[in-house]
Coordinates of C-alpha atoms in Angstrom, one line a residue:
M1 CA 31.5 7.8 1.2
T2 CA 31.8 5.9 -1.5
E3 CA 31.7 7.3 -5.5
E4 CA 28.8 5.3 -5.9
A5 CA 26.5 6.8 -2.8
L6 CA 27.6 10.2 -4.0
G7 CA 25.7 9.4 -8.1
Y8 CA 23.3 8.5 -6.3
G9 CA 22.9 11.5 -4.2
R10 CA 23.4 13.8 -7.2
A11 CA 21.0 11.6 -8.9
W12 CA 18.4 12.3 -6.9
L13 CA 19.0 16.0 -6.6
G14 CA 19.2 16.1 -9.4
H15 CA 15.8 14.8 -10.0
A16 CA 14.3 17.3 -7.0
Q17 CA 15.1 19.8 -9.4
A18 CA 13.7 18.4 -12.5
H19 CA 10.2 18.2 -10.1
P20 CA 9.8 20.6 -7.0
W21 CA 6.2 19.9 -7.1
V22 CA 6.5 16.2 -6.5
L23 CA 9.5 17.4 -3.8
A24 CA 7.4 20.0 -1.6
G25 CA 4.1 17.8 -1.4
L26 CA 6.3 14.5 -0.3
L27 CA 8.2 17.0 2.2
L28 CA 4.5 18.4 2.9
A29 CA 3.0 14.9 3.6
G30 CA 6.0 13.0 5.3
S31 CA 5.7 15.6 7.6
A32 CA 2.8 15.2 8.8
V33 CA 3.0 11.3 9.6
V34 CA 6.0 12.0 11.1
A35 CA 4.8 13.9 12.8
L36 CA 1.6 12.8 14.3
F37 CA 3.6 9.5 14.4
V38 CA 5.7 11.3 16.9
H39 CA 2.2 12.4 18.4
S40 CA 1.2 9.4 19.0
L41 CA 4.1 7.5 20.7
A42 CA 3.5 10.3 22.7
Q43 CA 0.6 8.9 24.1
P44 CA -0.4 6.0 26.9
A45 CA -0.1 2.8 25.2
G46 CA -4.2 2.3 24.5
E47 CA -6.4 0.4 22.4
P48 CA -6.1 1.5 19.5
P49 CA -2.8 1.3 18.4
R50 CA -2.3 -2.6 19.8
L51 CA -5.7 -3.1 17.4
G52 CA -4.2 -1.4 14.8
L53 CA -1.1 -3.6 15.4
L54 CA -2.4 -7.0 15.8
G55 CA -4.6 -6.3 11.9
G56 CA -0.8 -5.0 10.6
L57 CA 0.2 -8.7 12.0
A58 CA -2.4 -9.9 9.7
G59 CA -1.4 -8.8 6.5
L60 CA 2.4 -10.1 7.5
A61 CA 0.8 -13.5 8.4
A62 CA -1.6 -13.8 5.8
T63 CA 0.9 -12.6 3.0
A64 CA 3.8 -15.0 3.9
L65 CA 1.2 -17.5 4.6
G66 CA 0.1 -17.1 1.0
A67 CA 4.4 -17.2 -0.2
L68 CA 4.0 -20.3 1.3
P69 CA 3.2 -22.2 -1.6
A70 CA 5.6 -20.7 -4.1
L71 CA 8.4 -23.2 -2.3
L72 CA 6.4 -26.4 -4.1
L73 CA 5.5 -24.5 -7.5
R74 CA 7.2 -23.9 -10.5
G75 CA 5.4 -21.8 -11.9
I76 CA 1.9 -20.1 -12.3
A77 CA -0.1 -19.0 -15.5
Q78 CA 0.1 -15.4 -16.0
R79 CA -3.9 -15.6 -16.9
S80 CA -4.2 -17.0 -13.2
E81 CA -1.6 -14.1 -11.4
D82 CA -3.4 -11.2 -13.3
V83 CA -6.7 -12.4 -12.0
M84 CA -5.4 -13.6 -8.5
L85 CA -4.0 -9.6 -9.0
G86 CA -7.5 -8.6 -10.7
L87 CA -9.0 -9.8 -7.0
A88 CA -6.7 -8.2 -4.4
A89 CA -7.3 -4.8 -6.5
G90 CA -11.5 -5.6 -6.3
M91 CA -10.9 -5.5 -2.5
M92 CA -9.0 -3.0 -1.9
L93 CA -11.1 -1.0 -4.0
A94 CA -13.9 -1.8 -2.1
A95 CA -12.3 -1.6 1.1
S96 CA -11.5 2.3 0.1
S97 CA -15.0 2.8 -0.6
F98 CA -16.8 1.3 2.4
S99 CA -14.4 1.1 5.2
L100 CA -12.4 4.8 4.8
L101 CA -14.6 7.0 2.8
L102 CA -17.9 6.6 3.5
P103 CA -16.6 6.6 7.5
G104 CA -14.5 9.2 6.2
L105 CA -17.3 11.3 5.3
E106 CA -19.4 10.4 8.6
A107 CA -17.1 10.9 11.1
G108 CA -16.1 14.6 9.4
A109 CA -20.0 15.3 8.7
A110 CA -20.1 14.7 13.0
I111 CA -16.9 16.8 14.1
T112 CA -17.6 19.8 11.8
G113 CA -21.2 19.7 11.5
Q114 CA -21.8 20.2 7.7
A115 CA -21.6 17.3 6.0
S116 CA -20.1 19.8 2.6
L117 CA -16.9 20.3 5.2
G118 CA -16.2 17.2 6.6
A119 CA -16.0 16.3 2.8
A120 CA -13.8 18.9 2.4
A121 CA -11.5 17.3 5.1
V122 CA -11.5 13.7 3.7
V123 CA -11.0 15.0 0.0
A124 CA -7.7 17.3 2.0
G125 CA -6.4 13.5 3.5
M126 CA -7.1 11.9 -0.1
A127 CA -5.2 14.2 -2.2
L128 CA -2.3 13.8 1.2
G129 CA -2.3 10.1 0.2
V130 CA -1.8 11.4 -3.4
L131 CA 0.5 13.0 -3.0
L132 CA 2.4 10.3 -0.2
M133 CA 2.7 7.8 -3.0
L134 CA 3.4 10.4 -5.2
G135 CA 6.6 11.2 -3.9
L136 CA 7.9 7.7 -2.9
D137 CA 6.6 6.6 -6.6
E138 CA 8.8 9.5 -8.0
F139 CA 12.0 9.2 -5.5
T140 CA 12.0 5.9 -4.4
P141 CA 14.3 3.5 -6.5
H142 CA 11.9 0.5 -7.9
A143 CA 10.7 -1.3 -10.7
H144 CA 7.7 -1.9 -13.1
A145 CA 7.3 -5.3 -14.7
S146 CA 5.6 -2.3 -18.0
T147 CA 7.6 0.7 -17.9
G148 CA 11.0 -1.1 -16.2
P149 CA 13.4 1.0 -13.0
C150 CA 12.1 4.4 -11.8
G151 CA 13.1 6.1 -9.7
P152 CA 16.8 8.5 -8.9
G153 CA 19.7 5.8 -8.9
S154 CA 17.3 2.8 -10.3
E155 CA 20.6 1.9 -12.9
R156 CA 22.7 1.1 -9.4
V157 CA 20.2 -0.6 -7.8
G158 CA 20.0 -5.2 -8.9
R159 CA 16.4 -5.7 -10.7
V160 CA 15.6 -8.1 -7.9
W161 CA 15.4 -5.1 -5.6
L162 CA 13.6 -2.8 -7.5
F163 CA 11.3 -5.0 -7.8
V164 CA 11.5 -5.5 -3.7
F165 CA 11.0 -1.8 -3.6
A166 CA 8.0 -1.5 -5.3
I167 CA 6.1 -4.6 -4.0
V168 CA 7.0 -2.6 -0.4
L169 CA 5.8 0.3 -2.1
H170 CA 2.4 -1.2 -2.7
N171 CA 2.4 -2.7 1.6
L172 CA 2.8 0.6 3.2
P173 CA -0.8 2.0 2.4
E174 CA -2.4 -1.3 3.3
G175 CA -0.8 -1.2 6.5
M176 CA -2.1 2.6 7.2
A177 CA -5.6 1.5 6.1
I178 CA -5.6 -0.9 8.9
G179 CA -4.2 1.6 11.4
V180 CA -6.5 4.6 10.2
S181 CA -9.9 1.9 10.6
F182 CA -8.1 1.4 13.9
A183 CA -8.1 4.8 15.4
Q184 CA -11.3 4.8 17.3
A185 CA -11.1 1.4 18.0
D186 CA -14.1 0.7 16.2
L187 CA -14.2 -3.1 15.3
A188 CA -17.3 -2.3 12.7
V189 CA -14.6 -0.6 10.5
G190 CA -11.3 -2.0 11.2
L191 CA -12.4 -5.5 11.3
P192 CA -14.0 -5.4 7.6
L193 CA -11.1 -3.3 6.3
T194 CA -8.2 -6.0 8.4
S195 CA -10.2 -9.0 7.1
A196 CA -10.7 -7.6 3.2
I197 CA -6.1 -7.0 3.2
A198 CA -5.9 -9.7 4.5
I199 CA -7.6 -12.4 2.2
Q200 CA -6.1 -9.7 -0.9
D201 CA -2.6 -9.9 0.5
I202 CA -3.0 -14.3 0.4
P203 CA -2.9 -14.3 -3.6
E204 CA -1.3 -11.2 -3.5
G205 CA 2.1 -13.3 -1.3
L206 CA 2.0 -15.9 -3.7
A207 CA 2.1 -13.4 -6.7
V208 CA 5.0 -12.0 -5.8
A209 CA 6.5 -15.0 -4.3
M210 CA 6.1 -16.3 -8.0
A211 CA 7.5 -13.3 -9.3
L212 CA 10.5 -12.9 -7.7
R213 CA 11.5 -16.9 -8.6
G214 CA 11.1 -16.1 -12.1
A215 CA 13.4 -12.2 -11.9
G216 CA 15.7 -15.1 -10.6
L217 CA 16.0 -15.9 -6.5
P218 CA 16.3 -19.7 -5.4
P219 CA 12.4 -20.7 -4.0
L220 CA 13.0 -20.4 -0.2
R221 CA 14.8 -16.9 -0.7
A222 CA 11.4 -16.0 -3.1
V223 CA 9.4 -17.1 -0.5
L224 CA 11.2 -15.5 2.7
V225 CA 11.6 -11.1 1.0
A226 CA 8.0 -11.7 -0.5
G227 CA 6.8 -12.3 3.6
A228 CA 9.4 -10.0 4.7
S229 CA 8.1 -7.3 1.9
G230 CA 4.9 -8.1 4.3
L231 CA 7.3 -6.3 7.7
M232 CA 5.3 -2.8 5.8
E233 CA 2.1 -3.5 7.1
P234 CA 2.5 -3.4 11.2
L235 CA 4.8 -0.7 10.5
G236 CA 1.9 1.3 8.0
A237 CA -0.2 0.3 10.7
L238 CA 1.2 2.1 13.3
L239 CA 1.6 4.9 11.0
G240 CA -1.8 5.3 10.3
V241 CA -3.0 5.2 14.1
G242 CA -0.7 7.8 14.2
L243 CA -1.9 9.9 11.4
S244 CA -5.4 10.1 13.3
S245 CA -4.8 10.3 16.9
G246 CA -4.3 14.3 18.3
L247 CA -7.3 16.6 16.9
A248 CA -10.5 15.6 16.0
L249 CA -10.0 16.3 12.5
A250 CA -7.4 14.3 11.9
Y251 CA -9.4 11.0 11.8
P252 CA -11.5 11.8 9.1
V253 CA -8.6 13.2 7.3
G254 CA -6.7 10.3 7.8
L255 CA -9.2 8.0 6.6
G256 CA -9.0 10.1 4.0
L257 CA -5.5 10.4 3.1
A258 CA -5.4 5.4 3.3
A259 CA -7.9 5.6 0.9
G260 CA -6.3 8.2 -1.8
A261 CA -3.2 6.1 -1.4
M262 CA -5.3 2.9 -1.9
I263 CA -6.8 4.3 -4.6
F264 CA -3.7 5.3 -6.2
V265 CA -1.9 2.3 -6.4
V266 CA -4.8 0.7 -7.8
S267 CA -5.1 2.7 -10.8
H268 CA -1.2 3.0 -10.9
E269 CA 0.9 -0.7 -10.0
V270 CA -2.1 -3.1 -10.2
I271 CA -4.6 -2.7 -12.6
P272 CA -2.4 -1.6 -15.7
E273 CA -0.1 -4.9 -14.2
T274 CA -3.1 -6.8 -15.0
H275 CA -3.8 -5.8 -18.4
R276 CA -0.2 -5.8 -19.4
N277 CA -0.8 -8.6 -21.0
G278 CA -3.7 -9.7 -22.6
H279 CA -5.9 -11.2 -19.8
Q280 CA -8.0 -7.6 -19.7
T281 CA -11.5 -9.9 -19.3
P282 CA -10.7 -12.1 -16.7
A283 CA -9.1 -9.7 -14.5
T284 CA -11.4 -7.3 -15.0
L285 CA -13.9 -10.3 -13.6
G286 CA -11.5 -10.6 -10.7
L287 CA -12.0 -7.0 -9.9
M288 CA -15.6 -7.5 -9.6
A289 CA -15.5 -10.9 -7.5
G290 CA -13.5 -8.8 -5.1
F291 CA -15.4 -6.2 -5.0
A292 CA -18.0 -7.8 -4.0
I293 CA -16.2 -10.1 -1.6
M294 CA -15.3 -7.0 -0.1
M295 CA -18.8 -5.9 -0.2
V296 CA -19.8 -8.4 1.5
L297 CA -17.4 -8.7 4.3
D298 CA -18.3 -5.1 5.3
T299 CA -22.2 -5.7 5.4
A300 CA -21.6 -9.4 7.4
L301 CA -18.6 -7.8 10.0
G302 CA -19.3 -3.8 9.8

């Protein structure tokens, strides 16, 4: 083990001791994810895993497709980038509301026989989703454009790769949401959510690729890295299917977890990023447009 690795480990342990509640939350949420994922792998291959994986692959393909124009574009106006990210944020918020929380409330009420108990199950899932993202945010080295490097050992990781880690953290809850939405093989839940995430992955893929070019990567490598970041979506989709298998109550809890993780990412990452350059109004209009598009998709496909 090198001295660099030892230094990283000491920084990580020191950070964990300073924030024990975050470590406890990460361990709790992570243990739940791993246990349910292993349980799903032990089951015979069925329709929900296939649908979830296909949905995750659609998100990966959309991310890669969106990144391709970065091969030719020299740059993109910051205002346009903020509008695209606002559009993605609006679609994520609407998807969390219409395709995750509402079906979760309905399923929870049907399973428990009481609307209040069903809502409590969804809220518990949301809390787990927030704890999961808080833990990942605290303990994974990454970088934000507004606040700079974050997480233990971030000073030992290159600036470009810190940004890549931030992208990966962003894509994980999207993939989980796709997997959870297909856990009951219900196309009325999974299809509109997957469509919305895939659509918003296109401008997001372009924004990520252009940001990587701005961070110093050559065009081809920026496109490849941006496209590869979408790999977290099929992987997250498999995790989402695992989260919602087993106990019947795991389905509304899993929907709440995915919604909580997505809402956290929108509020903690996307909206601050779109507002830091003085383009609050066009970014907010983009968010409203994205929300409206997702609402129409949910009505048409749900």
